[in-house]
Amino acid sequence: MDCIFCKIAQGLVPSQKLYEDSSIVAFNDINPAAPVHILVVPREHIPSAAAIREGHYALMGHIWTKIPVLAKKHGLEQFRVVTNAGQHAGQTVEHLHFHILGGHKLNAALG
Ligand code: AMP
Ligand code: ZN
């Protein structure tokens, strides 16, 4: 499958990897929107948050317990987590990913 985040997870495309284990990978966003901008992605190709199913329950729990650990490790006491599902929401890469953003005061706009 021609998916950039699958390729990053497989090490076929270079990235600044910050964390990886058997089910998830975290790396720096190539076009950071904040001083710290980390992407957390499952290795499994899930197209977006709209495609999360009951079978992903443990994976989602794993991602959400790693998010504060990663944030803290990269100096963030305060941060935002965003996932865009669909073009109208701003999704440009069709592989589920969670943005961790922080390091300065973030814009309040959410929609
Ligand atoms: P979204 O617009 O929510 O789908 O987010 C996609 C994010 O992936 C954007 O913030 C891009 O800057 C980022 N991105 C795209 N390609 C790469 C890449 N090769 N390495 C790291 N981040 C990327
Ligand atoms: Zn993928």
Coordinates of C-alpha atoms and ligand atoms in Angstrom, one line a residue:
M1 CA 0.0 0.0 0.0
D2 CA 1.3 3.4 -0.9
C3 CA 1.0 5.0 2.5
I4 CA 3.7 7.4 3.8
F5 CA 3.0 6.6 7.5
C6 CA 3.0 2.8 6.9
K7 CA 6.4 3.4 5.2
I8 CA 7.7 5.4 8.1
A9 CA 6.5 2.8 10.5
Q10 CA 8.3 0.1 8.5
G11 CA 11.5 2.2 8.2
L12 CA 11.2 2.5 4.4
V13 CA 10.9 6.3 4.6
P14 CA 13.2 8.3 6.9
S15 CA 11.8 10.1 9.9
Q16 CA 13.0 11.5 13.2
K17 CA 11.6 8.7 15.3
L18 CA 11.1 9.5 19.0
Y19 CA 9.6 6.2 20.1
E20 CA 8.5 2.9 18.7
D21 CA 7.3 -0.5 19.9
S22 CA 5.5 -3.4 18.5
S23 CA 2.2 -1.5 17.8
I24 CA 3.0 2.2 17.5
V25 CA 5.5 4.7 16.3
A26 CA 6.1 8.4 17.2
F27 CA 8.1 10.8 15.2
N28 CA 8.5 14.5 14.6
D29 CA 6.1 16.2 12.2
I30 CA 8.0 17.3 9.1
N31 CA 6.2 20.7 9.0
P32 CA 5.9 21.6 12.7
A33 CA 3.0 23.8 13.7
A34 CA 4.4 24.4 17.2
P35 CA 7.8 24.2 18.8
V36 CA 7.0 20.5 19.7
H37 CA 4.9 18.7 17.1
I38 CA 4.9 14.9 17.5
L39 CA 2.9 12.4 15.5
V40 CA 1.8 9.2 17.1
V41 CA 0.6 6.5 14.7
P42 CA -0.4 2.9 15.0
R43 CA 1.6 0.4 12.8
E44 CA -1.7 -0.9 11.6
H45 CA -3.1 1.0 8.7
I46 CA -6.2 2.5 10.1
P47 CA -7.4 5.2 7.6
S48 CA -8.6 7.7 10.3
A49 CA -10.4 8.0 13.6
A50 CA -13.6 7.4 11.7
A51 CA -12.4 3.8 11.1
I52 CA -11.6 3.0 14.8
R53 CA -13.5 -0.2 15.8
E54 CA -14.1 -2.2 19.0
G55 CA -11.1 -4.4 18.0
H56 CA -8.8 -1.3 18.4
Y57 CA -9.7 -0.9 22.0
A58 CA -6.4 -2.0 23.4
L59 CA -4.4 -0.2 20.8
M60 CA -6.2 3.1 21.5
G61 CA -5.6 2.7 25.2
H62 CA -2.0 2.1 24.5
I63 CA -1.7 5.2 22.3
W64 CA -3.4 7.3 24.9
T65 CA -1.2 6.1 27.7
K66 CA 1.9 6.8 25.7
I67 CA 0.8 10.3 24.7
P68 CA 1.4 12.0 28.1
V69 CA 4.7 10.0 28.5
L70 CA 5.9 11.3 25.2
A71 CA 4.7 14.9 25.9
K72 CA 6.5 14.9 29.2
K73 CA 9.7 13.4 27.7
H74 CA 9.8 16.2 25.2
G75 CA 9.3 19.0 27.8
L76 CA 5.6 19.5 27.6
E77 CA 3.6 20.0 30.7
Q78 CA 0.8 21.5 28.7
F79 CA -0.2 20.3 25.2
R80 CA -2.9 19.6 22.7
V81 CA -3.8 16.3 21.1
V82 CA -5.5 16.5 17.7
T83 CA -6.7 13.9 15.2
N84 CA -8.3 15.0 11.9
A85 CA -10.7 12.6 10.3
G86 CA -11.6 13.4 6.7
Q87 CA -10.7 16.2 4.3
H88 CA -13.1 18.8 5.9
A89 CA -11.3 18.2 9.2
G90 CA -8.0 18.9 7.6
Q91 CA -6.8 15.3 7.2
T92 CA -4.1 15.1 4.6
V93 CA -2.5 11.7 5.4
E94 CA -5.0 8.8 5.4
H95 CA -3.4 6.8 8.2
L96 CA -4.6 7.5 11.7
H97 CA -2.3 9.8 13.6
F98 CA -2.5 11.9 16.7
H99 CA -0.7 15.2 16.7
I100 CA 0.8 16.2 20.0
L101 CA 1.4 20.0 19.9
G102 CA 2.9 22.3 22.5
G103 CA 5.8 24.5 23.5
H104 CA 4.1 27.8 23.1
K105 CA 0.6 29.2 23.7
L106 CA -1.6 27.5 21.2
N107 CA -4.3 29.2 19.1
A108 CA -7.7 28.8 20.8
A109 CA -9.4 28.0 17.5
L110 CA -10.8 24.5 17.2
G111 CA -13.1 24.8 14.2
Ligands
AMP1 P1 -3.1 15.8 8.9 O1 -3.2 17.0 8.1 O2 -3.9 15.8 10.2 O3 -3.5 14.6 8.1 O4 -1.6 15.7 9.4 C1 -0.6 15.1 8.5 C2 0.7 15.6 9.1 O5 1.7 14.8 8.6 C3 1.0 17.0 8.7 O6 1.2 17.8 9.9 C4 2.3 16.9 7.9 O7 3.2 17.9 8.1 C5 2.8 15.5 8.4 N1 3.7 14.8 7.5 C6 3.4 14.5 6.2 N2 4.4 13.8 5.7 C7 5.3 13.6 6.7 C8 6.6 12.9 6.8 N3 7.1 12.3 5.7 N4 7.2 12.9 8.0 C9 6.7 13.6 9.0 N5 5.5 14.2 9.0 C10 4.8 14.2 7.8
ZN2 ZN -0.8 3.5 6.4

